[in-house]
Amino acid sequence: MRAAPVQALGDAGFEVLSVASMDAACDAVNTAPVGLALVHASSVGDWRRLRRRPGAPPVVVMEPGADVPRAVRAIRYGAVDFLAAPEDAAAVVTVSRRHAIPASGEGLVAVDQRTRGVLDLARRVASKPVTVLLNGESGTGKEVFARYLHDHSERAEGPFVAVNCAAIPENMLEALLFGYEKGAFTGAVRSHAGKFEQAAGGTLLLDEISEIDGALQAKLLRVLQEREVERLCGSRPIPVDARVVATTNRDLREAVASGAFREDLYYRLCVFPIQLPPLRERRDDVLPLAEELLQRLGNGSATLSPGARRRLLEHDWPGNVRELENVVQRALILADGEHVDAEDLQFEVAPLSADGAADADGSLDENLRDSEHRLILDTLRQTNGSRKTTADRLGISVRTLRYKIARMRDEGVSVPDSAGTAQVQAG
């Protein structure tokens, strides 16, 4: 590559590594994460060899003065873009910004090959106007990946609107999603646009979609089919111009089989499914994530001792990235100075004792929370995992129970979908 594009990439914040051969490029990919490969045109088999490497970056093929058929051929064989004017520094920067997989970002670290593979999938589907279903355990960063989809789509300049379907009472969720007209219910003193309307030109994230009830599932299905929404007490349909991304921490196929989730809605949502790996399966991300969190949550100068690094790598992370964030936050409080040692990493938080510290204001709340968790888990075991029967016995609504279960999972509590033993891993 000529000096001007290389200089422009450096000025744009990219770290550029120039190599003289495809063998050297493959070695570079094996050695460290590479966000994008800009390759000069050669035989298709040559650069496709790079694309087949585990954790390989997207490839942009550059060939001065090439015609359209050659560009089409490159795209067909796996290139993400084609540059017929590689000496154009501005074009090189634009293409790189569009396709490069970031090594890290706000809450997003992609060093492990599995994570980079997921980001590669997300980047490929981002530009396509299809519904995406992100499936992953609580705390795996589903909203972060949803934002990545949005930021790399043609709707990136539009709004990103997120709705936590598990956290909103059933009688409010419909009005929140679809909007309402004045007088639709007590307190509706003016008309209000719903989230589908608010996300016009952008992306609507339906977080924990598995937690919505059957009646609302039917209405959501109609919106996705007809691409229009009608406000509560409204008299006219409103076109929907929002890309929908849904997330779940449950296996929706099992929910369909049990009758808890509509099969037709599942297929509407699951146009392009992406499975997010748990943190225990992306070990190469643990330390980079911890270091990114140290910088973001601390004052920018905190470091991890070798013992702390070993302990982080030995942990199984049942609460995933959210648990790691909690552990890092506690370590920053407990650390003596700016050096985090192994003993500063507290994976399970025990109630404070009189010997260790004065009574804390939150200790009673923690004890009540733990008692509630045990009660819910015990009742779920007794009812073989039935949400409805459990809710009836506890005297709460099914939606409230689902919300509490979602919060428990966020805190690292393993809640079985059916009969089984749940382990509490706080953090």
CSV table of C-alpha atoms in Angstrom, one decimal:
chain,number,residue,atom,x,y,z
A,1,MET,CA,0.0,0.0,0.0
A,2,ARG,CA,1.2,3.5,-0.8
A,3,ALA,CA,2.4,5.8,1.9
A,4,ALA,CA,-0.6,8.3,1.7
A,5,PRO,CA,-3.3,5.7,2.6
A,6,VAL,CA,-1.1,4.2,5.4
A,7,GLN,CA,-0.6,7.7,6.8
A,8,ALA,CA,-4.3,8.4,6.5
A,9,LEU,CA,-5.2,5.2,8.3
A,10,GLY,CA,-2.8,6.1,11.1
A,11,ASP,CA,-4.3,9.5,11.4
A,12,ALA,CA,-7.7,8.0,11.7
A,13,GLY,CA,-6.7,5.9,14.7
A,14,PHE,CA,-5.9,2.6,13.0
A,15,GLU,CA,-2.8,0.6,13.8
A,16,VAL,CA,-1.3,-0.5,10.5
A,17,LEU,CA,0.9,-3.6,9.9
A,18,SER,CA,2.3,-3.9,6.4
A,19,VAL,CA,3.4,-7.3,5.2
A,20,ALA,CA,5.0,-8.4,1.9
A,21,SER,CA,3.2,-11.8,1.4
A,22,MET,CA,0.1,-13.8,2.1
A,23,ASP,CA,2.1,-16.2,4.2
A,24,ALA,CA,3.2,-13.2,6.4
A,25,ALA,CA,-0.4,-12.1,6.6
A,26,CYS,CA,-1.6,-15.5,7.8
A,27,ASP,CA,1.2,-15.5,10.4
A,28,ALA,CA,0.0,-12.1,11.6
A,29,VAL,CA,-3.5,-13.3,12.0
A,30,ASN,CA,-2.3,-16.2,14.0
A,31,THR,CA,-0.2,-14.0,16.3
A,32,ALA,CA,-2.6,-11.2,17.2
A,33,PRO,CA,-6.1,-10.0,16.5
A,34,VAL,CA,-6.4,-8.3,13.1
A,35,GLY,CA,-9.5,-6.1,12.4
A,36,LEU,CA,-9.3,-5.9,8.6
A,37,ALA,CA,-7.1,-7.2,5.8
A,38,LEU,CA,-6.5,-4.9,2.8
A,39,VAL,CA,-5.0,-7.1,0.2
A,40,HIS,CA,-3.7,-6.4,-3.3
A,41,ALA,CA,-5.4,-8.4,-6.0
A,42,SER,CA,-3.8,-11.8,-6.5
A,43,SER,CA,-5.2,-15.2,-7.2
A,44,VAL,CA,-8.6,-15.8,-5.5
A,45,GLY,CA,-7.2,-18.9,-3.8
A,46,ASP,CA,-4.4,-16.9,-2.3
A,47,TRP,CA,-6.5,-14.5,-0.2
A,48,ARG,CA,-9.2,-17.0,0.4
A,49,ARG,CA,-6.6,-19.0,2.3
A,50,LEU,CA,-6.4,-16.0,4.6
A,51,ARG,CA,-10.2,-15.9,5.0
A,52,ARG,CA,-10.2,-19.6,6.0
A,53,ARG,CA,-7.9,-19.0,9.0
A,54,PRO,CA,-9.6,-19.3,12.5
A,55,GLY,CA,-10.4,-15.8,13.6
A,56,ALA,CA,-9.6,-14.3,10.2
A,57,PRO,CA,-10.5,-10.7,9.6
A,58,PRO,CA,-12.8,-9.4,6.8
A,59,VAL,CA,-10.9,-8.9,3.5
A,60,VAL,CA,-11.0,-5.9,1.2
A,61,VAL,CA,-9.5,-6.6,-2.2
A,62,MET,CA,-7.6,-3.7,-3.9
A,63,GLU,CA,-6.9,-3.7,-7.6
A,64,PRO,CA,-6.2,-0.5,-9.5
A,65,GLY,CA,-8.4,0.1,-12.5
A,66,ALA,CA,-10.3,-3.2,-12.1
A,67,ASP,CA,-13.6,-3.6,-13.9
A,68,VAL,CA,-17.0,-4.5,-12.4
A,69,PRO,CA,-16.9,-8.2,-13.2
A,70,ARG,CA,-13.6,-8.6,-11.2
A,71,ALA,CA,-15.1,-6.7,-8.2
A,72,VAL,CA,-18.3,-8.9,-8.3
A,73,ARG,CA,-16.1,-12.0,-8.5
A,74,ALA,CA,-14.1,-10.9,-5.4
A,75,ILE,CA,-17.3,-10.2,-3.4
A,76,ARG,CA,-18.7,-13.6,-4.5
A,77,TYR,CA,-15.6,-15.4,-3.1
A,78,GLY,CA,-15.8,-13.8,0.3
A,79,ALA,CA,-14.4,-10.3,0.1
A,80,VAL,CA,-16.4,-7.7,2.0
A,81,ASP,CA,-15.5,-4.9,-0.4
A,82,PHE,CA,-13.5,-4.0,-3.4
A,83,LEU,CA,-11.3,-0.9,-4.0
A,84,ALA,CA,-10.5,0.0,-7.7
A,85,ALA,CA,-8.5,3.1,-6.5
A,86,PRO,CA,-6.4,1.9,-3.6
A,87,GLU,CA,-4.3,5.1,-3.8
A,88,ASP,CA,-7.4,7.1,-2.7
A,89,ALA,CA,-6.6,7.6,1.0
A,90,ALA,CA,-10.1,8.9,1.9
A,91,ALA,CA,-11.7,5.8,0.3
A,92,VAL,CA,-9.4,3.5,2.1
A,93,VAL,CA,-10.2,5.1,5.4
A,94,THR,CA,-14.0,5.0,4.7
A,95,VAL,CA,-13.9,1.3,3.8
A,96,SER,CA,-11.8,0.5,6.8
A,97,ARG,CA,-14.2,2.3,9.2
A,98,ARG,CA,-17.1,0.4,7.6
A,99,HIS,CA,-15.7,-3.1,7.8
A,100,ALA,CA,-13.0,-3.3,10.5
A,101,ILE,CA,-13.7,-5.4,13.6
A,102,PRO,CA,-12.7,-3.5,16.7
A,103,ALA,CA,-10.3,-5.0,19.2
A,104,SER,CA,-12.1,-3.3,21.9
A,105,GLY,CA,-14.6,-0.5,22.7
A,106,GLU,CA,-17.1,0.6,25.3
A,107,GLY,CA,-18.0,-2.8,26.8
A,108,LEU,CA,-16.9,-4.7,23.6
A,109,VAL,CA,-13.7,-6.7,23.5
A,110,ALA,CA,-13.0,-9.1,20.7
A,111,VAL,CA,-9.7,-10.8,21.1
A,112,ASP,CA,-10.9,-14.4,21.4
A,113,GLN,CA,-11.4,-16.1,18.1
A,114,ARG,CA,-15.0,-17.1,19.0
A,115,THR,CA,-15.9,-13.5,19.7
A,116,ARG,CA,-14.3,-12.3,16.5
A,117,GLY,CA,-16.3,-14.9,14.6
A,118,VAL,CA,-19.5,-13.6,16.1
A,119,LEU,CA,-18.6,-10.0,15.2
A,120,ASP,CA,-17.8,-11.1,11.7
A,121,LEU,CA,-21.3,-12.6,11.5
A,122,ALA,CA,-22.8,-9.5,12.9
A,123,ARG,CA,-20.9,-7.3,10.5
A,124,ARG,CA,-22.1,-9.4,7.6
A,125,VAL,CA,-25.8,-9.2,8.6
A,126,ALA,CA,-25.7,-5.6,9.8
A,127,SER,CA,-26.2,-4.2,6.3
A,128,LYS,CA,-29.1,-6.5,5.5
A,129,PRO,CA,-32.7,-5.4,6.4
A,130,VAL,CA,-33.5,-8.6,8.3
A,131,THR,CA,-34.6,-9.3,11.9
A,132,VAL,CA,-31.8,-10.7,14.1
A,133,LEU,CA,-32.2,-12.9,17.2
A,134,LEU,CA,-29.3,-12.8,19.7
A,135,ASN,CA,-29.3,-15.8,22.0
A,136,GLY,CA,-26.9,-15.9,25.0
A,137,GLU,CA,-26.7,-16.4,28.7
A,138,SER,CA,-27.5,-13.4,31.0
A,139,GLY,CA,-24.5,-11.1,31.2
A,140,THR,CA,-22.9,-12.1,27.8
A,141,GLY,CA,-23.4,-8.5,26.5
A,142,LYS,CA,-26.3,-9.0,24.1
A,143,GLU,CA,-27.2,-5.3,24.1
A,144,VAL,CA,-23.5,-4.5,23.3
A,145,PHE,CA,-23.7,-6.8,20.3
A,146,ALA,CA,-27.1,-5.3,19.3
A,147,ARG,CA,-25.5,-1.8,19.3
A,148,TYR,CA,-22.6,-3.2,17.2
A,149,LEU,CA,-25.2,-4.3,14.6
A,150,HIS,CA,-26.8,-0.9,14.7
A,151,ASP,CA,-23.6,1.0,14.4
A,152,HIS,CA,-22.5,-1.1,11.4
A,153,SER,CA,-25.8,-0.8,9.5
A,154,GLU,CA,-27.1,1.8,7.1
A,155,ARG,CA,-29.3,2.9,10.0
A,156,ALA,CA,-26.4,3.9,12.1
A,157,GLU,CA,-27.4,7.6,12.0
A,158,GLY,CA,-30.9,6.7,13.2
A,159,PRO,CA,-32.0,6.1,16.8
A,160,PHE,CA,-31.1,3.0,18.8
A,161,VAL,CA,-34.1,2.2,21.1
A,162,ALA,CA,-33.9,-0.5,23.7
A,163,VAL,CA,-36.8,-2.1,25.6
A,164,ASN,CA,-36.3,-4.6,28.4
A,165,CYS,CA,-39.4,-6.8,28.0
A,166,ALA,CA,-38.7,-8.5,31.3
A,167,ALA,CA,-38.6,-5.4,33.4
A,168,ILE,CA,-41.9,-3.7,32.3
A,169,PRO,CA,-45.3,-4.8,33.8
A,170,GLU,CA,-47.5,-6.5,31.3
A,171,ASN,CA,-50.2,-3.9,31.4
A,172,MET,CA,-47.7,-1.2,30.5
A,173,LEU,CA,-45.6,-3.0,27.8
A,174,GLU,CA,-48.2,-2.9,25.1
A,175,ALA,CA,-48.7,0.9,25.4
A,176,LEU,CA,-44.9,1.4,25.6
A,177,LEU,CA,-44.3,-0.6,22.4
A,178,PHE,CA,-47.2,0.5,20.3
A,179,GLY,CA,-48.1,3.9,21.7
A,180,TYR,CA,-51.5,5.2,22.7
A,181,GLU,CA,-53.9,8.0,22.0
A,182,LYS,CA,-55.2,10.5,24.5
A,183,GLY,CA,-57.8,8.9,26.8
A,184,ALA,CA,-56.8,5.3,26.0
A,185,PHE,CA,-56.6,4.7,29.7
A,186,THR,CA,-56.6,6.5,33.0
A,187,GLY,CA,-53.7,8.9,33.0
A,188,ALA,CA,-53.3,9.1,29.2
A,189,VAL,CA,-53.7,12.9,29.1
A,190,ARG,CA,-52.0,13.1,25.7
A,191,SER,CA,-51.1,11.0,22.7
A,192,HIS,CA,-47.8,9.2,22.9
A,193,ALA,CA,-45.7,7.5,20.3
A,194,GLY,CA,-44.6,4.0,21.1
A,195,LYS,CA,-41.1,2.5,20.8
A,196,PHE,CA,-41.7,1.3,17.2
A,197,GLU,CA,-42.4,4.8,16.1
A,198,GLN,CA,-39.5,6.3,18.2
A,199,ALA,CA,-37.1,3.9,16.5
A,200,ALA,CA,-38.1,5.0,13.0
A,201,GLY,CA,-35.1,5.1,10.7
A,202,GLY,CA,-33.0,3.2,13.3
A,203,THR,CA,-33.0,0.0,15.4
A,204,LEU,CA,-35.4,-1.4,18.0
A,205,LEU,CA,-34.0,-3.8,20.5
A,206,LEU,CA,-36.5,-6.1,22.2
A,207,ASP,CA,-34.4,-7.4,25.1
A,208,GLU,CA,-35.5,-10.7,26.7
A,209,ILE,CA,-38.3,-11.2,24.1
A,210,SER,CA,-39.1,-14.6,25.7
A,211,GLU,CA,-40.7,-12.9,28.7
A,212,ILE,CA,-43.7,-11.4,26.9
A,213,ASP,CA,-47.1,-13.0,27.4
A,214,GLY,CA,-49.1,-14.8,24.7
A,215,ALA,CA,-51.6,-12.0,23.9
A,216,LEU,CA,-48.7,-9.5,23.3
A,217,GLN,CA,-46.9,-12.1,21.2
A,218,ALA,CA,-49.8,-12.2,18.8
A,219,LYS,CA,-49.9,-8.4,18.5
A,220,LEU,CA,-46.1,-8.3,18.0
A,221,LEU,CA,-46.4,-10.9,15.3
A,222,ARG,CA,-48.9,-8.8,13.4
A,223,VAL,CA,-46.6,-5.7,13.6
A,224,LEU,CA,-43.7,-7.7,12.2
A,225,GLN,CA,-45.8,-9.2,9.4
A,226,GLU,CA,-47.6,-6.1,8.3
A,227,ARG,CA,-44.8,-3.6,9.1
A,228,GLU,CA,-47.3,-1.3,10.7
A,229,VAL,CA,-48.4,-0.5,14.2
A,230,GLU,CA,-51.7,0.9,15.6
A,231,ARG,CA,-51.7,2.8,18.9
A,232,LEU,CA,-54.0,1.9,21.7
A,233,CYS,CA,-57.4,3.4,20.8
A,234,GLY,CA,-55.9,4.6,17.5
A,235,SER,CA,-57.9,4.6,14.3
A,236,ARG,CA,-55.1,4.4,11.7
A,237,PRO,CA,-52.1,2.2,11.0
A,238,ILE,CA,-48.7,3.8,11.3
A,239,PRO,CA,-45.9,2.4,9.0
A,240,VAL,CA,-43.0,0.7,10.9
A,241,ASP,CA,-39.6,1.8,9.7
A,242,ALA,CA,-37.4,0.1,12.3
A,243,ARG,CA,-35.0,-2.7,12.1
A,244,VAL,CA,-35.8,-5.2,14.9
A,245,VAL,CA,-33.2,-7.0,17.0
A,246,ALA,CA,-34.4,-9.4,19.7
A,247,THR,CA,-32.5,-11.1,22.5
A,248,THR,CA,-33.2,-14.0,24.8
A,249,ASN,CA,-31.3,-16.0,27.4
A,250,ARG,CA,-33.6,-19.0,26.9
A,251,ASP,CA,-33.8,-21.6,24.2
A,252,LEU,CA,-36.8,-20.3,22.3
A,253,ARG,CA,-37.2,-23.7,20.5
A,254,GLU,CA,-37.9,-25.3,23.8
A,255,ALA,CA,-40.3,-22.5,24.7
A,256,VAL,CA,-42.1,-23.2,21.4
A,257,ALA,CA,-42.2,-26.9,22.1
A,258,SER,CA,-43.7,-26.3,25.6
A,259,GLY,CA,-46.3,-23.8,24.2
A,260,ALA,CA,-44.9,-20.8,26.1
A,261,PHE,CA,-43.8,-19.1,22.8
A,262,ARG,CA,-45.6,-18.8,19.5
A,263,GLU,CA,-43.9,-20.8,16.7
A,264,ASP,CA,-44.9,-18.3,14.0
A,265,LEU,CA,-43.4,-15.4,16.0
A,266,TYR,CA,-40.3,-17.5,16.6
A,267,TYR,CA,-39.7,-17.8,12.9
A,268,ARG,CA,-40.4,-14.1,12.3
A,269,LEU,CA,-37.7,-13.2,14.9
A,270,CYS,CA,-35.2,-15.9,14.0
A,271,VAL,CA,-34.5,-14.8,10.4
A,272,PHE,CA,-30.8,-14.6,11.3
A,273,PRO,CA,-29.9,-16.1,14.7
A,274,ILE,CA,-26.6,-15.4,16.4
A,275,GLN,CA,-25.4,-17.4,19.4
A,276,LEU,CA,-23.3,-15.5,21.8
A,277,PRO,CA,-20.7,-17.6,23.6
A,278,PRO,CA,-20.5,-17.3,27.4
A,279,LEU,CA,-17.3,-15.8,28.9
A,280,ARG,CA,-16.0,-19.3,30.0
A,281,GLU,CA,-15.9,-20.2,26.3
A,282,ARG,CA,-14.0,-17.1,25.3
A,283,ARG,CA,-11.1,-17.3,27.7
A,284,ASP,CA,-8.8,-15.0,25.5
A,285,ASP,CA,-11.3,-12.2,26.2
A,286,VAL,CA,-11.1,-12.4,30.0
A,287,LEU,CA,-7.9,-10.5,30.7
A,288,PRO,CA,-8.5,-7.8,27.9
A,289,LEU,CA,-12.0,-7.3,29.3
A,290,ALA,CA,-10.7,-7.0,32.8
A,291,GLU,CA,-8.1,-4.5,31.7
A,292,GLU,CA,-10.7,-2.5,29.7
A,293,LEU,CA,-13.0,-2.4,32.8
A,294,LEU,CA,-10.1,-1.3,35.0
A,295,GLN,CA,-9.5,1.6,32.7
A,296,ARG,CA,-13.1,2.5,32.4
A,297,LEU,CA,-14.1,2.1,36.1
A,298,GLY,CA,-10.9,3.2,37.6
A,299,ASN,CA,-8.7,6.3,37.1
A,300,GLY,CA,-6.9,4.8,34.2
A,301,SER,CA,-3.7,3.7,35.9
A,302,ALA,CA,-4.8,0.5,37.8
A,303,THR,CA,-3.0,-2.7,36.9
A,304,LEU,CA,-3.4,-6.5,37.5
A,305,SER,CA,-0.8,-8.5,39.3
A,306,PRO,CA,0.3,-11.9,37.9
A,307,GLY,CA,-1.6,-13.6,40.7
A,308,ALA,CA,-4.8,-11.6,39.9
A,309,ARG,CA,-4.5,-12.5,36.2
A,310,ARG,CA,-4.2,-16.2,37.0
A,311,ARG,CA,-7.2,-16.1,39.3
A,312,LEU,CA,-9.3,-14.3,36.7
A,313,LEU,CA,-8.4,-17.0,34.2
A,314,GLU,CA,-9.2,-19.9,36.6
A,315,HIS,CA,-12.8,-18.6,37.4
A,316,ASP,CA,-15.8,-20.1,35.4
A,317,TRP,CA,-17.8,-16.8,35.2
A,318,PRO,CA,-21.3,-18.1,35.6
A,319,GLY,CA,-22.5,-14.4,35.5
A,320,ASN,CA,-20.4,-13.7,32.4
A,321,VAL,CA,-19.2,-10.2,31.6
A,322,ARG,CA,-21.6,-8.6,34.1
A,323,GLU,CA,-20.1,-10.7,36.9
A,324,LEU,CA,-16.6,-9.7,35.7
A,325,GLU,CA,-17.6,-6.1,35.9
A,326,ASN,CA,-18.8,-6.5,39.4
A,327,VAL,CA,-15.6,-8.3,40.4
A,328,VAL,CA,-13.4,-5.6,38.9
A,329,GLN,CA,-15.5,-2.8,40.6
A,330,ARG,CA,-15.1,-4.5,44.0
A,331,ALA,CA,-11.4,-5.0,43.4
A,332,LEU,CA,-10.9,-1.3,42.7
A,333,ILE,CA,-12.5,-0.6,46.1
A,334,LEU,CA,-10.5,-3.2,48.0
A,335,ALA,CA,-7.1,-2.7,46.3
A,336,ASP,CA,-4.4,-0.9,48.2
A,337,GLY,CA,-3.3,1.7,45.7
A,338,GLU,CA,-3.5,1.1,42.0
A,339,HIS,CA,-2.2,-2.5,41.9
A,340,VAL,CA,-5.0,-5.2,42.0
A,341,ASP,CA,-3.8,-8.4,43.7
A,342,ALA,CA,-5.4,-11.8,43.8
A,343,GLU,CA,-6.8,-11.3,47.2
A,344,ASP,CA,-8.7,-8.2,45.9
A,345,LEU,CA,-10.8,-10.3,43.6
A,346,GLN,CA,-13.9,-11.3,45.5
A,347,PHE,CA,-16.1,-13.7,43.5
A,348,GLU,CA,-18.6,-14.3,46.3
A,349,VAL,CA,-19.7,-11.5,48.6
A,350,ALA,CA,-20.4,-12.7,52.1
A,351,PRO,CA,-22.4,-10.5,54.5
A,352,LEU,CA,-20.1,-8.2,56.5
A,353,SER,CA,-19.4,-9.4,60.0
A,354,ALA,CA,-19.0,-7.3,63.1
A,355,ASP,CA,-15.3,-8.4,63.2
A,356,GLY,CA,-14.7,-7.2,59.7
A,357,ALA,CA,-16.6,-3.9,59.6
A,358,ALA,CA,-19.4,-2.0,61.1
A,359,ASP,CA,-22.9,-2.9,60.0
A,360,ALA,CA,-23.5,-1.7,56.5
A,361,ASP,CA,-26.7,0.0,55.4
A,362,GLY,CA,-27.2,-2.6,52.6
A,363,SER,CA,-26.7,-5.8,54.6
A,364,LEU,CA,-30.4,-6.1,55.6
A,365,ASP,CA,-31.4,-5.6,51.9
A,366,GLU,CA,-28.9,-8.3,50.9
A,367,ASN,CA,-30.2,-10.8,53.4
A,368,LEU,CA,-33.8,-10.1,52.3
A,369,ARG,CA,-32.7,-10.5,48.7
A,370,ASP,CA,-31.0,-13.8,49.4
A,371,SER,CA,-34.0,-15.1,51.3
A,372,GLU,CA,-36.2,-14.2,48.4
A,373,HIS,CA,-33.9,-16.0,46.0
A,374,ARG,CA,-34.0,-19.1,48.1
A,375,LEU,CA,-37.8,-19.0,48.3
A,376,ILE,CA,-38.2,-18.6,44.6
A,377,LEU,CA,-35.7,-21.4,43.9
A,378,ASP,CA,-37.3,-23.8,46.4
A,379,THR,CA,-40.8,-23.1,45.0
A,380,LEU,CA,-39.6,-23.7,41.4
A,381,ARG,CA,-38.2,-27.0,42.5
A,382,GLN,CA,-41.5,-28.0,44.2
A,383,THR,CA,-43.4,-27.1,41.0
A,384,ASN,CA,-41.0,-28.7,38.6
A,385,GLY,CA,-40.1,-25.3,37.2
A,386,SER,CA,-43.7,-24.2,36.4
A,387,ARG,CA,-43.6,-20.4,36.3
A,388,LYS,CA,-47.4,-20.1,36.6
A,389,THR,CA,-47.8,-22.5,39.6
A,390,THR,CA,-44.8,-20.9,41.3
A,391,ALA,CA,-46.2,-17.4,40.8
A,392,ASP,CA,-49.6,-18.5,42.2
A,393,ARG,CA,-47.9,-20.0,45.3
A,394,LEU,CA,-45.9,-16.9,45.9
A,395,GLY,CA,-48.8,-14.6,45.4
A,396,ILE,CA,-47.3,-12.6,42.5
A,397,SER,CA,-48.0,-12.3,38.8
A,398,VAL,CA,-46.1,-14.5,36.3
A,399,ARG,CA,-44.6,-11.4,34.8
A,400,THR,CA,-43.3,-10.3,38.2
A,401,LEU,CA,-41.8,-13.7,38.7
A,402,ARG,CA,-40.1,-13.6,35.3
A,403,TYR,CA,-38.7,-10.2,36.1
A,404,LYS,CA,-37.3,-11.4,39.4
A,405,ILE,CA,-35.8,-14.5,37.7
A,406,ALA,CA,-34.1,-12.2,35.1
A,407,ARG,CA,-32.6,-10.1,37.9
A,408,MET,CA,-31.4,-13.3,39.7
A,409,ARG,CA,-29.7,-14.5,36.5
A,410,ASP,CA,-28.1,-11.1,36.1
A,411,GLU,CA,-26.7,-11.5,39.6
A,412,GLY,CA,-25.2,-14.9,38.8
A,413,VAL,CA,-27.9,-17.1,40.2
A,414,SER,CA,-28.5,-20.2,38.2
A,415,VAL,CA,-32.3,-20.6,37.7
A,416,PRO,CA,-33.3,-23.9,36.1
A,417,ASP,CA,-35.9,-23.9,33.4
A,418,SER,CA,-37.2,-27.2,34.8
A,419,ALA,CA,-36.6,-29.3,38.0
A,420,GLY,CA,-33.0,-29.2,39.1
A,421,THR,CA,-30.6,-27.7,41.5
A,422,ALA,CA,-29.6,-24.1,41.3
A,423,GLN,CA,-26.3,-22.7,42.6
A,424,VAL,CA,-25.9,-19.2,43.8
A,425,GLN,CA,-22.8,-17.4,42.4
A,426,ALA,CA,-23.0,-13.8,43.5
A,427,GLY,CA,-21.1,-11.2,41.7
